[in-house]
mmCIF file of C-alpha atoms in Angstrom:
data_model
loop_
_atom_site.group_PDB
_atom_site.id
_atom_site.type_symbol
_atom_site.label_atom_id
_atom_site.label_comp_id
_atom_site.label_asym_id
_atom_site.label_seq_id
_atom_site.Cartn_x
_atom_site.Cartn_y
_atom_site.Cartn_z
ATOM 1 C CA MET X 6 87.707 115.120 123.681
ATOM 2 C CA GLU X 7 87.166 113.271 126.974
ATOM 3 C CA LYS X 8 89.398 110.419 125.773
ATOM 4 C CA GLU X 9 92.132 112.911 124.915
ATOM 5 C CA LEU X 10 91.804 114.579 128.310
ATOM 6 C CA TRP X 11 92.383 111.240 130.069
ATOM 7 C CA ARG X 12 95.343 110.559 127.796
ATOM 8 C CA GLN X 13 96.905 113.908 128.618
ATOM 9 C CA LEU X 14 96.328 113.461 132.348
ATOM 10 C CA ILE X 15 98.258 110.191 132.175
ATOM 11 C CA HIS X 16 100.930 111.984 130.122
ATOM 12 C CA ALA X 17 101.244 114.644 132.837
ATOM 13 C CA SER X 18 101.371 112.006 135.580
ATOM 14 C CA GLY X 19 104.993 111.466 134.575
ATOM 15 C CA VAL X 20 105.679 114.266 137.060
ATOM 16 C CA PHE X 21 106.493 111.471 139.520
ATOM 17 C CA ILE X 22 109.870 111.192 137.739
ATOM 18 C CA VAL X 23 110.698 114.790 138.612
ATOM 19 C CA ILE X 24 109.538 114.273 142.191
ATOM 20 C CA LEU X 25 111.644 111.129 142.530
ATOM 21 C CA SER X 26 114.706 113.016 141.234
ATOM 22 C CA TYR X 27 114.916 114.694 144.642
ATOM 23 C CA PHE X 28 115.418 111.293 146.275
ATOM 24 C CA LEU X 29 117.083 109.091 143.643
ATOM 25 C CA THR X 30 120.151 109.417 141.461
ATOM 26 C CA PRO X 31 119.689 109.954 137.708
ATOM 27 C CA GLN X 32 121.037 106.440 137.084
ATOM 28 C CA ILE X 33 118.363 104.898 139.323
ATOM 29 C CA LEU X 34 115.692 107.049 137.652
ATOM 30 C CA ILE X 35 116.843 105.850 134.244
ATOM 31 C CA LEU X 36 116.648 102.217 135.389
ATOM 32 C CA LEU X 37 113.209 102.859 136.862
ATOM 33 C CA CYS X 38 111.996 104.373 133.574
ATOM 34 C CA VAL X 39 113.405 101.434 131.614
ATOM 35 C CA ALA X 40 111.658 99.017 134.008
ATOM 36 C CA ILE X 41 108.348 100.900 133.662
ATOM 37 C CA LEU X 42 108.717 100.949 129.880
ATOM 38 C CA VAL X 43 109.340 97.188 129.742
ATOM 39 C CA PHE X 44 106.461 96.512 132.145
ATOM 40 C CA VAL X 45 103.996 98.646 130.162
ATOM 41 C CA GLU X 46 105.103 97.048 126.882
ATOM 42 C CA VAL X 47 104.566 93.544 128.320
ATOM 43 C CA VAL X 48 101.144 94.496 129.702
ATOM 44 C CA PHE X 49 100.272 96.174 126.395
ATOM 45 C CA ARG X 50 101.084 92.969 124.489
ATOM 46 C CA LEU X 51 99.160 90.841 126.990
ATOM 47 C CA ASP X 52 96.195 93.173 126.601
ATOM 48 C CA HIS X 53 95.914 92.188 122.936
ATOM 49 C CA HIS X 54 94.980 88.657 124.027
ATOM 50 C CA TYR X 55 93.765 88.872 127.619
ATOM 51 C CA HIS X 56 91.930 91.208 129.926
ATOM 52 C CA VAL X 57 94.523 92.696 132.286
ATOM 53 C CA PRO X 58 92.761 94.189 135.318
ATOM 54 C CA LEU X 59 93.055 97.972 135.545
ATOM 55 C CA PHE X 60 95.472 98.241 132.598
ATOM 56 C CA SER X 61 93.031 97.037 129.933
ATOM 57 C CA ALA X 62 90.563 99.689 131.071
ATOM 58 C CA ILE X 63 93.250 102.378 130.962
ATOM 59 C CA PHE X 64 94.358 101.287 127.480
ATOM 60 C CA ARG X 65 90.777 101.342 126.184
ATOM 61 C CA VAL X 66 90.213 104.848 127.475
ATOM 62 C CA THR X 67 93.537 106.368 126.408
ATOM 63 C CA LYS X 68 94.771 104.548 123.300
ATOM 64 C CA ARG X 69 94.681 106.486 120.045
ATOM 65 C CA GLN X 70 93.775 104.389 117.046
ATOM 66 C CA ASN X 71 96.762 105.554 114.982
ATOM 67 C CA ASP X 72 99.310 105.618 117.825
ATOM 68 C CA GLU X 73 99.706 102.419 119.795
ATOM 69 C CA LYS X 74 103.296 102.982 120.853
ATOM 70 C CA GLY X 75 103.400 106.643 121.910
ATOM 71 C CA PHE X 76 104.338 105.658 125.451
ATOM 72 C CA ILE X 77 107.578 104.119 124.144
ATOM 73 C CA TYR X 78 108.682 107.440 122.648
ATOM 74 C CA PHE X 79 107.537 109.203 125.823
ATOM 75 C CA PHE X 80 109.856 107.103 127.995
ATOM 76 C CA ILE X 81 112.699 107.181 125.474
ATOM 77 C CA GLY X 82 112.572 110.997 125.532
ATOM 78 C CA ILE X 83 112.679 111.050 129.326
ATOM 79 C CA ILE X 84 115.415 108.395 129.558
ATOM 80 C CA LEU X 85 117.646 110.160 127.024
ATOM 81 C CA THR X 86 117.113 113.514 128.743
ATOM 82 C CA LEU X 87 118.061 112.069 132.126
ATOM 83 C CA TYR X 88 121.092 110.373 130.601
ATOM 84 C CA PHE X 89 122.491 113.326 128.638
ATOM 85 C CA PHE X 90 121.643 116.054 131.150
ATOM 86 C CA GLN X 91 122.260 114.254 134.444
ATOM 87 C CA PHE X 92 125.119 116.700 135.064
ATOM 88 C CA ASN X 93 122.434 119.257 135.971
ATOM 89 C CA ILE X 94 119.247 117.573 137.154
ATOM 90 C CA ALA X 95 117.398 120.902 137.340
ATOM 91 C CA ILE X 96 117.835 121.307 133.577
ATOM 92 C CA ALA X 97 116.725 117.725 132.947
ATOM 93 C CA ASN X 98 113.715 118.201 135.221
ATOM 94 C CA ALA X 99 112.744 121.474 133.550
ATOM 95 C CA ALA X 100 112.868 119.829 130.112
ATOM 96 C CA ILE X 101 110.852 116.849 131.328
ATOM 97 C CA LEU X 102 108.235 119.161 132.856
ATOM 98 C CA ILE X 103 108.056 121.081 129.580
ATOM 99 C CA LEU X 104 107.325 117.788 127.825
ATOM 100 C CA LEU X 105 104.802 116.604 130.398
ATOM 101 C CA PHE X 106 102.746 119.734 130.830
ATOM 102 C CA GLY X 107 103.495 121.861 127.760
ATOM 103 C CA ASP X 108 102.730 119.050 125.350
ATOM 104 C CA SER X 109 99.547 118.141 127.232
ATOM 105 C CA ALA X 110 98.380 121.764 127.316
ATOM 106 C CA SER X 111 99.011 122.202 123.593
ATOM 107 C CA THR X 112 96.947 119.136 122.759
ATOM 108 C CA ILE X 113 94.036 119.991 125.041
ATOM 109 C CA ILE X 114 93.864 123.693 124.124
ATOM 110 C CA GLY X 115 94.648 123.116 120.462
ATOM 111 C CA LYS X 116 91.917 120.505 120.029
ATOM 112 C CA ARG X 117 89.356 122.445 122.062
ATOM 113 C CA PHE X 118 89.990 126.056 121.049
ATOM 114 C CA GLY X 119 92.430 125.919 118.135
ATOM 115 C CA LYS X 120 91.331 127.798 115.057
ATOM 116 C CA THR X 121 94.460 129.444 113.655
ATOM 117 C CA LYS X 122 96.588 126.899 111.787
ATOM 118 C CA LEU X 123 100.361 127.206 112.003
ATOM 119 C CA PRO X 124 102.280 127.919 108.792
ATOM 120 C CA PHE X 125 103.387 124.711 107.060
ATOM 121 C CA GLN X 126 101.658 122.615 109.740
ATOM 122 C CA PRO X 127 97.942 122.063 109.082
ATOM 123 C CA HIS X 128 97.428 119.798 112.135
ATOM 124 C CA LYS X 129 98.790 122.261 114.705
ATOM 125 C CA THR X 130 97.302 125.533 115.908
ATOM 126 C CA LEU X 131 98.616 128.813 117.218
ATOM 127 C CA GLU X 132 96.364 128.487 120.265
ATOM 128 C CA GLY X 133 97.836 125.085 121.126
ATOM 129 C CA SER X 134 101.379 126.357 120.611
ATOM 130 C CA LEU X 135 100.783 129.374 122.851
ATOM 131 C CA ALA X 136 99.356 127.070 125.534
ATOM 132 C CA PHE X 137 102.508 124.980 125.251
ATOM 133 C CA LEU X 138 104.728 128.043 125.625
ATOM 134 C CA ILE X 139 102.884 129.475 128.623
ATOM 135 C CA VAL X 140 102.460 126.215 130.531
ATOM 136 C CA GLY X 141 105.952 124.957 129.659
ATOM 137 C CA PHE X 142 107.444 128.241 130.826
ATOM 138 C CA LEU X 143 105.514 128.246 134.101
ATOM 139 C CA VAL X 144 106.357 124.660 135.055
ATOM 140 C CA SER X 145 110.028 125.021 134.139
ATOM 141 C CA LEU X 146 110.249 128.020 136.477
ATOM 142 C CA THR X 147 109.975 125.517 139.334
ATOM 143 C CA GLN X 148 113.450 124.240 138.371
ATOM 144 C CA ILE X 149 115.393 127.037 136.641
ATOM 145 C CA HIS X 150 115.587 130.803 136.258
ATOM 146 C CA ILE X 151 113.321 132.914 134.060
ATOM 147 C CA ILE X 152 115.431 133.348 130.900
ATOM 148 C CA PRO X 153 116.458 129.683 130.516
ATOM 149 C CA ALA X 154 112.879 128.685 131.365
ATOM 150 C CA PHE X 155 111.499 130.852 128.575
ATOM 151 C CA VAL X 156 114.115 129.671 126.066
ATOM 152 C CA GLY X 157 113.441 126.017 126.976
ATOM 153 C CA ALA X 158 109.674 126.419 126.660
ATOM 154 C CA LEU X 159 110.052 128.267 123.354
ATOM 155 C CA ALA X 160 112.369 125.548 122.014
ATOM 156 C CA GLY X 161 109.919 122.874 123.146
ATOM 157 C CA MET X 162 107.004 124.708 121.538
ATOM 158 C CA VAL X 163 108.753 124.967 118.160
ATOM 159 C CA THR X 164 109.889 121.345 118.393
ATOM 160 C CA GLU X 165 106.356 120.168 119.224
ATOM 161 C CA ALA X 166 104.914 122.107 116.323
ATOM 162 C CA TYR X 167 107.414 121.138 113.641
ATOM 163 C CA SER X 168 109.115 117.886 114.632
ATOM 164 C CA PRO X 169 109.030 115.349 111.794
ATOM 165 C CA VAL X 170 109.179 112.484 114.330
ATOM 166 C CA ASP X 171 107.130 111.700 117.431
ATOM 167 C CA ASP X 172 107.614 114.829 119.528
ATOM 168 C CA ASN X 173 107.991 112.995 122.859
ATOM 169 C CA VAL X 174 111.657 112.288 122.065
ATOM 170 C CA PRO X 175 112.929 115.623 120.730
ATOM 171 C CA ILE X 176 110.938 118.017 122.971
ATOM 172 C CA PRO X 177 112.844 117.356 126.202
ATOM 173 C CA LEU X 178 116.180 116.908 124.412
ATOM 174 C CA VAL X 179 115.968 120.151 122.436
ATOM 175 C CA SER X 180 114.588 122.044 125.433
ATOM 176 C CA ALA X 181 117.366 120.774 127.724
ATOM 177 C CA LEU X 182 120.042 121.526 125.135
ATOM 178 C CA LEU X 183 118.942 125.129 124.701
ATOM 179 C CA ILE X 184 118.424 125.607 128.433
ATOM 180 C CA SER X 185 121.984 124.338 128.958
ATOM 181 C CA LEU X 186 123.351 126.721 126.356
ATOM 182 C CA VAL X 187 121.657 129.644 128.085
ATOM 183 C CA VAL X 188 122.589 128.574 131.625
ATOM 184 C CA TYR X 189 126.233 127.931 130.847
ATOM 185 C CA SER X 190 126.710 130.974 128.629
ATOM 186 C CA ILE X 191 125.287 133.383 131.225
ATOM 187 C CA ILE X 192 127.537 132.171 134.044
#
């Protein structure tokens, strides 16, 4: 569990992207994310053959045995969300926060306290999904109003629970899409 906690703390550290969105354009943020993705991939490959100070230690502590490339999907999800929803950075930020903190909360709570399995999903729990919904809702409130925040967190929760692909890509995209539908249909 300690290894997973470290992994989720690193996952949540992506909040720097949201913070930087107040100072940088979406295009610059996208380029920054691409640069970070390339850098981490290069360091990850080097780590297979050499000890890379600081990064090798982080990889050893956080790498899952069956998921070596999760960080790629993580950045792809963020990059695509920034690209498609740059017309309203608050929506993009809310969806990214839902990914960062909702997904982390669901993993931590689900692994620690999860007992009730979700229908048709034996590896996910109701407790983890509820943690996702609550945390995702609360963090998205920092960017958008209450109804779109709830809809975005709910969409992210369902996507996290039932996505057939790595959930780091569809969570922010689906959340941002449904937030946009709510925001632009209410106005």
